[in-house]
Amino acid sequence: MHTRKKSVKFQNKSASPKKSADPGEFIVKSLKQSLAFLVMLSLVLATAPGGFAYQTDESKASAPIQPTQQTPEQLQQLVAPIALYPDALVAQILAASTYPTEIVEADRWIQQHPDLKGQQLGDEVDKQPWDPSVKALTQFPSVLANMDKNLSWTSSLGDAYVNQQQGVMDAVQVMRQRAQQAGNLKSTPQQKVTKQGQTIVVEPADPDMVYVPAYDPWLVYGSPLSVWPGWYPVPGIFVGGPGIAFGVGFGIGYFGGFGWGWHHWGFDWHHRAVIYNHNTYISHSRTFINRNNFARRSGDFHAGSAATRGFAGTQHGFAAPHGQPGMHSGAFSGFDHGGIARSNSFRGHSSFGGGFHGGGGFHGGGGFHGGGGRR
């Protein structure tokens, strides 16, 4: 009898594992896991981009893309280095900032051809495949050098101009008002400052000579501004202190016969637009994407649309011709694929020792040497 009881107990213990492996429990457990997976999948589908809904019901427009907008204060800091320049030069800079690759190429090219001057320089520049705005800046090599050395700033300016054009123009006017109130923007023998309503216009005092004001963009506007990260002060257009200085002017007569010359550029302040050849300038650069256009198209991502229409806006302007639009492979490695420059990746790569020679332009440490000629 005693031996039997032990045997019964042993059999009961050995039977317990079979009970835990009950097929019913296994099925219940599997169903729970499947249900959890289905719930998770439903949540994913519910929060997925509008593309799913667009495929099943094309009558429902997908939610528009919300671009990241810079604040007015950020735009004011962005335009501070150029806001006090003559209008036509500001127009050239804003247009050229959408072609940062070509800015780098042009600055390197200028340094590699120090012997080219005047008409000869203009002839050789005219052969290059750059946008007219970039060609125009070869008249002002120190300005071109500034955009190259501060490539992060140039890239940000180009992106802002593409996506917040009116905001950029407004910021220029705000900064001019601030400089005027600080006593640093007024008519001089080098420039003429006038007001058209609430708009401040800056023009050369002599139509044959353009003076680029040299100033500290973080001090000249009265209340100090935050310095752009990693800002490199380029000789010739940067001076310490809160005031403005002028060197010797750039003669623009040499470039008058070219379609990208000084007198082809200007501003329509009423419509907040850059003017090129008496029409609204339209950039065809592929470096930056017009996020506002993408939002308006509500998900229309046809191949090539960003490249061909990203900057077009209202197609009533002049389509600037150039041989090689957009990014050039191997031109420089400082850009990410999105077109934003890595911080000052080229800063200091160019030597100022040889100076800048262009149209009688800036020679390292020697000031600005201008030529003559009528527009």
mmCIF file with all atom_site columns, C-alpha atoms in Angstrom, residues 29-184:
data_model
loop_
_atom_site.group_PDB
_atom_site.id
_atom_site.type_symbol
_atom_site.label_atom_id
_atom_site.label_alt_id
_atom_site.label_comp_id
_atom_site.label_asym_id
_atom_site.label_entity_id
_atom_site.label_seq_id
_atom_site.pdbx_PDB_ins_code
_atom_site.Cartn_x
_atom_site.Cartn_y
_atom_site.Cartn_z
_atom_site.occupancy
_atom_site.B_iso_or_equiv
_atom_site.pdbx_formal_charge
_atom_site.auth_seq_id
_atom_site.auth_comp_id
_atom_site.auth_asym_id
_atom_site.auth_atom_id
_atom_site.pdbx_PDB_model_num
ATOM 1   C CA . LYS A 1 29  ? -2.064  32.844  -26.634 1.00 0.00 ? 29  LYS A CA 1
ATOM 2   C CA . SER A 1 30  ? -1.662  32.937  -30.430 1.00 0.00 ? 30  SER A CA 1
ATOM 3   C CA . LEU A 1 31  ? -4.906  34.844  -30.826 1.00 0.00 ? 31  LEU A CA 1
ATOM 4   C CA . LYS A 1 32  ? -3.757  37.432  -28.295 1.00 0.00 ? 32  LYS A CA 1
ATOM 5   C CA . GLN A 1 33  ? -0.493  37.932  -30.159 1.00 0.00 ? 33  GLN A CA 1
ATOM 6   C CA . SER A 1 34  ? -2.314  38.234  -33.485 1.00 0.00 ? 34  SER A CA 1
ATOM 7   C CA . LEU A 1 35  ? -4.748  40.721  -32.018 1.00 0.00 ? 35  LEU A CA 1
ATOM 8   C CA . ALA A 1 36  ? -1.880  42.815  -30.635 1.00 0.00 ? 36  ALA A CA 1
ATOM 9   C CA . PHE A 1 37  ? -0.237  42.804  -34.044 1.00 0.00 ? 37  PHE A CA 1
ATOM 10  C CA . LEU A 1 38  ? -3.460  43.871  -35.763 1.00 0.00 ? 38  LEU A CA 1
ATOM 11  C CA . VAL A 1 39  ? -3.959  46.706  -33.296 1.00 0.00 ? 39  VAL A CA 1
ATOM 12  C CA . MET A 1 40  ? -0.397  47.900  -33.862 1.00 0.00 ? 40  MET A CA 1
ATOM 13  C CA . LEU A 1 41  ? -0.845  47.692  -37.649 1.00 0.00 ? 41  LEU A CA 1
ATOM 14  C CA . SER A 1 42  ? -4.076  49.687  -37.414 1.00 0.00 ? 42  SER A CA 1
ATOM 15  C CA . LEU A 1 43  ? -2.289  52.397  -35.462 1.00 0.00 ? 43  LEU A CA 1
ATOM 16  C CA . VAL A 1 44  ? 0.478   52.549  -38.062 1.00 0.00 ? 44  VAL A CA 1
ATOM 17  C CA . LEU A 1 45  ? -2.027  52.856  -40.899 1.00 0.00 ? 45  LEU A CA 1
ATOM 18  C CA . ALA A 1 46  ? -4.016  55.469  -39.020 1.00 0.00 ? 46  ALA A CA 1
ATOM 19  C CA . THR A 1 47  ? -0.947  57.673  -38.502 1.00 0.00 ? 47  THR A CA 1
ATOM 20  C CA . ALA A 1 48  ? 0.750   56.994  -41.851 1.00 0.00 ? 48  ALA A CA 1
ATOM 21  C CA . PRO A 1 49  ? 1.308   59.870  -44.363 1.00 0.00 ? 49  PRO A CA 1
ATOM 22  C CA . GLY A 1 50  ? -1.578  60.912  -46.551 1.00 0.00 ? 50  GLY A CA 1
ATOM 23  C CA . GLY A 1 51  ? -0.231  58.789  -49.391 1.00 0.00 ? 51  GLY A CA 1
ATOM 24  C CA . PHE A 1 52  ? -2.305  55.774  -48.273 1.00 0.00 ? 52  PHE A CA 1
ATOM 25  C CA . ALA A 1 53  ? -5.493  57.804  -48.255 1.00 0.00 ? 53  ALA A CA 1
ATOM 26  C CA . TYR A 1 54  ? -4.547  59.395  -51.554 1.00 0.00 ? 54  TYR A CA 1
ATOM 27  C CA . GLN A 1 55  ? -4.218  55.993  -53.223 1.00 0.00 ? 55  GLN A CA 1
ATOM 28  C CA . THR A 1 56  ? -7.623  54.793  -52.014 1.00 0.00 ? 56  THR A CA 1
ATOM 29  C CA . ASP A 1 57  ? -9.531  58.049  -52.336 1.00 0.00 ? 57  ASP A CA 1
ATOM 30  C CA . GLU A 1 58  ? -8.051  60.626  -54.694 1.00 0.00 ? 58  GLU A CA 1
ATOM 31  C CA . SER A 1 59  ? -10.858 63.061  -53.931 1.00 0.00 ? 59  SER A CA 1
ATOM 32  C CA . LYS A 1 60  ? -9.306  63.700  -50.516 1.00 0.00 ? 60  LYS A CA 1
ATOM 33  C CA . ALA A 1 61  ? -6.281  65.995  -50.725 1.00 0.00 ? 61  ALA A CA 1
ATOM 34  C CA . SER A 1 62  ? -3.343  65.056  -48.542 1.00 0.00 ? 62  SER A CA 1
ATOM 35  C CA . ALA A 1 63  ? -2.326  67.448  -45.791 1.00 0.00 ? 63  ALA A CA 1
ATOM 36  C CA . PRO A 1 64  ? -0.014  70.213  -47.047 1.00 0.00 ? 64  PRO A CA 1
ATOM 37  C CA . ILE A 1 65  ? 3.656   70.189  -46.112 1.00 0.00 ? 65  ILE A CA 1
ATOM 38  C CA . GLN A 1 66  ? 4.415   72.850  -43.540 1.00 0.00 ? 66  GLN A CA 1
ATOM 39  C CA . PRO A 1 67  ? 7.761   74.503  -44.361 1.00 0.00 ? 67  PRO A CA 1
ATOM 40  C CA . THR A 1 68  ? 10.074  75.634  -41.622 1.00 0.00 ? 68  THR A CA 1
ATOM 41  C CA . GLN A 1 69  ? 9.943   79.423  -41.590 1.00 0.00 ? 69  GLN A CA 1
ATOM 42  C CA . GLN A 1 70  ? 12.608  81.706  -40.169 1.00 0.00 ? 70  GLN A CA 1
ATOM 43  C CA . THR A 1 71  ? 11.423  84.438  -37.857 1.00 0.00 ? 71  THR A CA 1
ATOM 44  C CA . PRO A 1 72  ? 11.728  88.117  -38.853 1.00 0.00 ? 72  PRO A CA 1
ATOM 45  C CA . GLU A 1 73  ? 14.578  88.473  -36.345 1.00 0.00 ? 73  GLU A CA 1
ATOM 46  C CA . GLN A 1 74  ? 16.438  85.541  -37.907 1.00 0.00 ? 74  GLN A CA 1
ATOM 47  C CA . LEU A 1 75  ? 15.974  87.003  -41.392 1.00 0.00 ? 75  LEU A CA 1
ATOM 48  C CA . GLN A 1 76  ? 17.265  90.357  -40.167 1.00 0.00 ? 76  GLN A CA 1
ATOM 49  C CA . GLN A 1 77  ? 20.423  88.702  -38.864 1.00 0.00 ? 77  GLN A CA 1
ATOM 50  C CA . LEU A 1 78  ? 20.745  86.869  -42.194 1.00 0.00 ? 78  LEU A CA 1
ATOM 51  C CA . VAL A 1 79  ? 20.594  90.007  -44.377 1.00 0.00 ? 79  VAL A CA 1
ATOM 52  C CA . ALA A 1 80  ? 22.669  92.196  -42.035 1.00 0.00 ? 80  ALA A CA 1
ATOM 53  C CA . PRO A 1 81  ? 25.949  91.693  -43.981 1.00 0.00 ? 81  PRO A CA 1
ATOM 54  C CA . ILE A 1 82  ? 24.424  93.021  -47.254 1.00 0.00 ? 82  ILE A CA 1
ATOM 55  C CA . ALA A 1 83  ? 21.446  95.232  -46.337 1.00 0.00 ? 83  ALA A CA 1
ATOM 56  C CA . LEU A 1 84  ? 23.425  98.470  -46.682 1.00 0.00 ? 84  LEU A CA 1
ATOM 57  C CA . TYR A 1 85  ? 24.816  97.655  -50.137 1.00 0.00 ? 85  TYR A CA 1
ATOM 58  C CA . PRO A 1 86  ? 23.463  99.431  -53.248 1.00 0.00 ? 86  PRO A CA 1
ATOM 59  C CA . ASP A 1 87  ? 20.165  97.953  -54.437 1.00 0.00 ? 87  ASP A CA 1
ATOM 60  C CA . ALA A 1 88  ? 21.511  96.368  -57.620 1.00 0.00 ? 88  ALA A CA 1
ATOM 61  C CA . LEU A 1 89  ? 24.321  94.664  -55.710 1.00 0.00 ? 89  LEU A CA 1
ATOM 62  C CA . VAL A 1 90  ? 21.865  93.284  -53.142 1.00 0.00 ? 90  VAL A CA 1
ATOM 63  C CA . ALA A 1 91  ? 19.799  91.942  -56.056 1.00 0.00 ? 91  ALA A CA 1
ATOM 64  C CA . GLN A 1 92  ? 22.834  90.194  -57.545 1.00 0.00 ? 92  GLN A CA 1
ATOM 65  C CA . ILE A 1 93  ? 23.798  88.685  -54.183 1.00 0.00 ? 93  ILE A CA 1
ATOM 66  C CA . LEU A 1 94  ? 20.324  87.337  -53.434 1.00 0.00 ? 94  LEU A CA 1
ATOM 67  C CA . ALA A 1 95  ? 20.052  85.778  -56.883 1.00 0.00 ? 95  ALA A CA 1
ATOM 68  C CA . ALA A 1 96  ? 23.576  84.332  -56.744 1.00 0.00 ? 96  ALA A CA 1
ATOM 69  C CA . SER A 1 97  ? 23.045  82.882  -53.259 1.00 0.00 ? 97  SER A CA 1
ATOM 70  C CA . THR A 1 98  ? 20.785  80.277  -54.861 1.00 0.00 ? 98  THR A CA 1
ATOM 71  C CA . TYR A 1 99  ? 23.860  79.012  -56.744 1.00 0.00 ? 99  TYR A CA 1
ATOM 72  C CA . PRO A 1 100 ? 26.371  78.376  -53.937 1.00 0.00 ? 100 PRO A CA 1
ATOM 73  C CA . THR A 1 101 ? 28.307  75.835  -55.993 1.00 0.00 ? 101 THR A CA 1
ATOM 74  C CA . GLU A 1 102 ? 28.921  78.398  -58.715 1.00 0.00 ? 102 GLU A CA 1
ATOM 75  C CA . ILE A 1 103 ? 29.888  80.988  -56.108 1.00 0.00 ? 103 ILE A CA 1
ATOM 76  C CA . VAL A 1 104 ? 32.696  78.698  -54.985 1.00 0.00 ? 104 VAL A CA 1
ATOM 77  C CA . GLU A 1 105 ? 33.734  77.963  -58.568 1.00 0.00 ? 105 GLU A CA 1
ATOM 78  C CA . ALA A 1 106 ? 33.750  81.634  -59.529 1.00 0.00 ? 106 ALA A CA 1
ATOM 79  C CA . ASP A 1 107 ? 35.795  82.710  -56.514 1.00 0.00 ? 107 ASP A CA 1
ATOM 80  C CA . ARG A 1 108 ? 38.366  79.983  -57.153 1.00 0.00 ? 108 ARG A CA 1
ATOM 81  C CA . TRP A 1 109 ? 38.432  80.911  -60.831 1.00 0.00 ? 109 TRP A CA 1
ATOM 82  C CA . ILE A 1 110 ? 39.078  84.585  -60.036 1.00 0.00 ? 110 ILE A CA 1
ATOM 83  C CA . GLN A 1 111 ? 42.002  83.628  -57.820 1.00 0.00 ? 111 GLN A CA 1
ATOM 84  C CA . GLN A 1 112 ? 43.418  81.360  -60.505 1.00 0.00 ? 112 GLN A CA 1
ATOM 85  C CA . HIS A 1 113 ? 43.353  84.180  -63.096 1.00 0.00 ? 113 HIS A CA 1
ATOM 86  C CA . PRO A 1 114 ? 44.890  87.153  -61.275 1.00 0.00 ? 114 PRO A CA 1
ATOM 87  C CA . ASP A 1 115 ? 46.181  88.745  -64.478 1.00 0.00 ? 115 ASP A CA 1
ATOM 88  C CA . LEU A 1 116 ? 42.766  89.189  -66.083 1.00 0.00 ? 116 LEU A CA 1
ATOM 89  C CA . LYS A 1 117 ? 41.490  92.753  -65.819 1.00 0.00 ? 117 LYS A CA 1
ATOM 90  C CA . GLY A 1 118 ? 38.887  95.028  -67.331 1.00 0.00 ? 118 GLY A CA 1
ATOM 91  C CA . GLN A 1 119 ? 37.504  94.027  -70.718 1.00 0.00 ? 119 GLN A CA 1
ATOM 92  C CA . GLN A 1 120 ? 39.635  90.895  -70.878 1.00 0.00 ? 120 GLN A CA 1
ATOM 93  C CA . LEU A 1 121 ? 38.236  89.725  -67.556 1.00 0.00 ? 121 LEU A CA 1
ATOM 94  C CA . GLY A 1 122 ? 34.694  90.405  -68.742 1.00 0.00 ? 122 GLY A CA 1
ATOM 95  C CA . ASP A 1 123 ? 35.268  88.460  -71.963 1.00 0.00 ? 123 ASP A CA 1
ATOM 96  C CA . GLU A 1 124 ? 36.528  85.411  -70.088 1.00 0.00 ? 124 GLU A CA 1
ATOM 97  C CA . VAL A 1 125 ? 33.816  85.550  -67.429 1.00 0.00 ? 125 VAL A CA 1
ATOM 98  C CA . ASP A 1 126 ? 31.188  85.735  -70.153 1.00 0.00 ? 126 ASP A CA 1
ATOM 99  C CA . LYS A 1 127 ? 32.350  82.333  -71.454 1.00 0.00 ? 127 LYS A CA 1
ATOM 100 C CA . GLN A 1 128 ? 31.749  80.604  -68.139 1.00 0.00 ? 128 GLN A CA 1
ATOM 101 C CA . PRO A 1 129 ? 28.624  78.450  -67.574 1.00 0.00 ? 129 PRO A CA 1
ATOM 102 C CA . TRP A 1 130 ? 27.563  80.364  -64.464 1.00 0.00 ? 130 TRP A CA 1
ATOM 103 C CA . ASP A 1 131 ? 24.270  82.077  -63.792 1.00 0.00 ? 131 ASP A CA 1
ATOM 104 C CA . PRO A 1 132 ? 24.245  85.776  -64.792 1.00 0.00 ? 132 PRO A CA 1
ATOM 105 C CA . SER A 1 133 ? 24.045  86.754  -61.114 1.00 0.00 ? 133 SER A CA 1
ATOM 106 C CA . VAL A 1 134 ? 27.276  84.892  -60.347 1.00 0.00 ? 134 VAL A CA 1
ATOM 107 C CA . LYS A 1 135 ? 28.989  86.429  -63.377 1.00 0.00 ? 135 LYS A CA 1
ATOM 108 C CA . ALA A 1 136 ? 27.859  89.853  -62.174 1.00 0.00 ? 136 ALA A CA 1
ATOM 109 C CA . LEU A 1 137 ? 29.593  89.359  -58.835 1.00 0.00 ? 137 LEU A CA 1
ATOM 110 C CA . THR A 1 138 ? 32.963  88.946  -60.531 1.00 0.00 ? 138 THR A CA 1
ATOM 111 C CA . GLN A 1 139 ? 32.812  92.751  -60.808 1.00 0.00 ? 139 GLN A CA 1
ATOM 112 C CA . PHE A 1 140 ? 33.106  92.782  -56.992 1.00 0.00 ? 140 PHE A CA 1
ATOM 113 C CA . PRO A 1 141 ? 35.641  90.078  -56.090 1.00 0.00 ? 141 PRO A CA 1
ATOM 114 C CA . SER A 1 142 ? 35.691  90.899  -52.374 1.00 0.00 ? 142 SER A CA 1
ATOM 115 C CA . VAL A 1 143 ? 31.916  90.386  -52.238 1.00 0.00 ? 143 VAL A CA 1
ATOM 116 C CA . LEU A 1 144 ? 32.295  87.109  -54.111 1.00 0.00 ? 144 LEU A CA 1
ATOM 117 C CA . ALA A 1 145 ? 35.047  86.066  -51.689 1.00 0.00 ? 145 ALA A CA 1
ATOM 118 C CA . ASN A 1 146 ? 32.821  86.874  -48.720 1.00 0.00 ? 146 ASN A CA 1
ATOM 119 C CA . MET A 1 147 ? 30.101  84.568  -50.031 1.00 0.00 ? 147 MET A CA 1
ATOM 120 C CA . ASP A 1 148 ? 32.650  81.812  -50.592 1.00 0.00 ? 148 ASP A CA 1
ATOM 121 C CA . LYS A 1 149 ? 34.384  82.115  -47.226 1.00 0.00 ? 149 LYS A CA 1
ATOM 122 C CA . ASN A 1 150 ? 31.046  82.296  -45.375 1.00 0.00 ? 150 ASN A CA 1
ATOM 123 C CA . LEU A 1 151 ? 29.428  79.498  -47.325 1.00 0.00 ? 151 LEU A CA 1
ATOM 124 C CA . SER A 1 152 ? 27.124  78.432  -44.496 1.00 0.00 ? 152 SER A CA 1
ATOM 125 C CA . TRP A 1 153 ? 25.654  81.938  -44.438 1.00 0.00 ? 153 TRP A CA 1
ATOM 126 C CA . THR A 1 154 ? 25.391  82.049  -48.251 1.00 0.00 ? 154 THR A CA 1
ATOM 127 C CA . SER A 1 155 ? 23.518  78.765  -48.282 1.00 0.00 ? 155 SER A CA 1
ATOM 128 C CA . SER A 1 156 ? 21.094  79.945  -45.604 1.00 0.00 ? 156 SER A CA 1
ATOM 129 C CA . LEU A 1 157 ? 20.529  83.190  -47.508 1.00 0.00 ? 157 LEU A CA 1
ATOM 130 C CA . GLY A 1 158 ? 19.754  81.282  -50.703 1.00 0.00 ? 158 GLY A CA 1
ATOM 131 C CA . ASP A 1 159 ? 17.317  78.989  -48.938 1.00 0.00 ? 159 ASP A CA 1
ATOM 132 C CA . ALA A 1 160 ? 15.562  81.923  -47.283 1.00 0.00 ? 160 ALA A CA 1
ATOM 133 C CA . TYR A 1 161 ? 15.368  83.852  -50.556 1.00 0.00 ? 161 TYR A CA 1
ATOM 134 C CA . VAL A 1 162 ? 13.759  80.856  -52.275 1.00 0.00 ? 162 VAL A CA 1
ATOM 135 C CA . ASN A 1 163 ? 11.247  80.115  -49.535 1.00 0.00 ? 163 ASN A CA 1
ATOM 136 C CA . GLN A 1 164 ? 10.635  83.504  -47.875 1.00 0.00 ? 164 GLN A CA 1
ATOM 137 C CA . GLN A 1 165 ? 11.361  86.055  -50.561 1.00 0.00 ? 165 GLN A CA 1
ATOM 138 C CA . GLN A 1 166 ? 9.068   88.771  -49.249 1.00 0.00 ? 166 GLN A CA 1
ATOM 139 C CA . GLY A 1 167 ? 10.330  88.223  -45.709 1.00 0.00 ? 167 GLY A CA 1
ATOM 140 C CA . VAL A 1 168 ? 13.921  88.647  -46.889 1.00 0.00 ? 168 VAL A CA 1
ATOM 141 C CA . MET A 1 169 ? 13.068  91.901  -48.692 1.00 0.00 ? 169 MET A CA 1
ATOM 142 C CA . ASP A 1 170 ? 11.223  93.194  -45.653 1.00 0.00 ? 170 ASP A CA 1
ATOM 143 C CA . ALA A 1 171 ? 14.231  92.346  -43.484 1.00 0.00 ? 171 ALA A CA 1
ATOM 144 C CA . VAL A 1 172 ? 16.510  94.405  -45.758 1.00 0.00 ? 172 VAL A CA 1
ATOM 145 C CA . GLN A 1 173 ? 14.274  97.433  -45.299 1.00 0.00 ? 173 GLN A CA 1
ATOM 146 C CA . VAL A 1 174 ? 14.046  96.943  -41.521 1.00 0.00 ? 174 VAL A CA 1
ATOM 147 C CA . MET A 1 175 ? 17.832  96.824  -41.244 1.00 0.00 ? 175 MET A CA 1
ATOM 148 C CA . ARG A 1 176 ? 18.217  99.930  -43.409 1.00 0.00 ? 176 ARG A CA 1
ATOM 149 C CA . GLN A 1 177 ? 15.810  101.783 -41.123 1.00 0.00 ? 177 GLN A CA 1
ATOM 150 C CA . ARG A 1 178 ? 17.799  100.676 -38.091 1.00 0.00 ? 178 ARG A CA 1
ATOM 151 C CA . ALA A 1 179 ? 21.092  101.792 -39.655 1.00 0.00 ? 179 ALA A CA 1
ATOM 152 C CA . GLN A 1 180 ? 19.545  105.119 -40.622 1.00 0.00 ? 180 GLN A CA 1
ATOM 153 C CA . GLN A 1 181 ? 18.293  105.680 -37.081 1.00 0.00 ? 181 GLN A CA 1
ATOM 154 C CA . ALA A 1 182 ? 21.788  104.849 -35.793 1.00 0.00 ? 182 ALA A CA 1
ATOM 155 C CA . GLY A 1 183 ? 23.222  107.512 -38.119 1.00 0.00 ? 183 GLY A CA 1
ATOM 156 C CA . ASN A 1 184 ? 25.088  105.008 -40.286 1.00 0.00 ? 184 ASN A CA 1
#
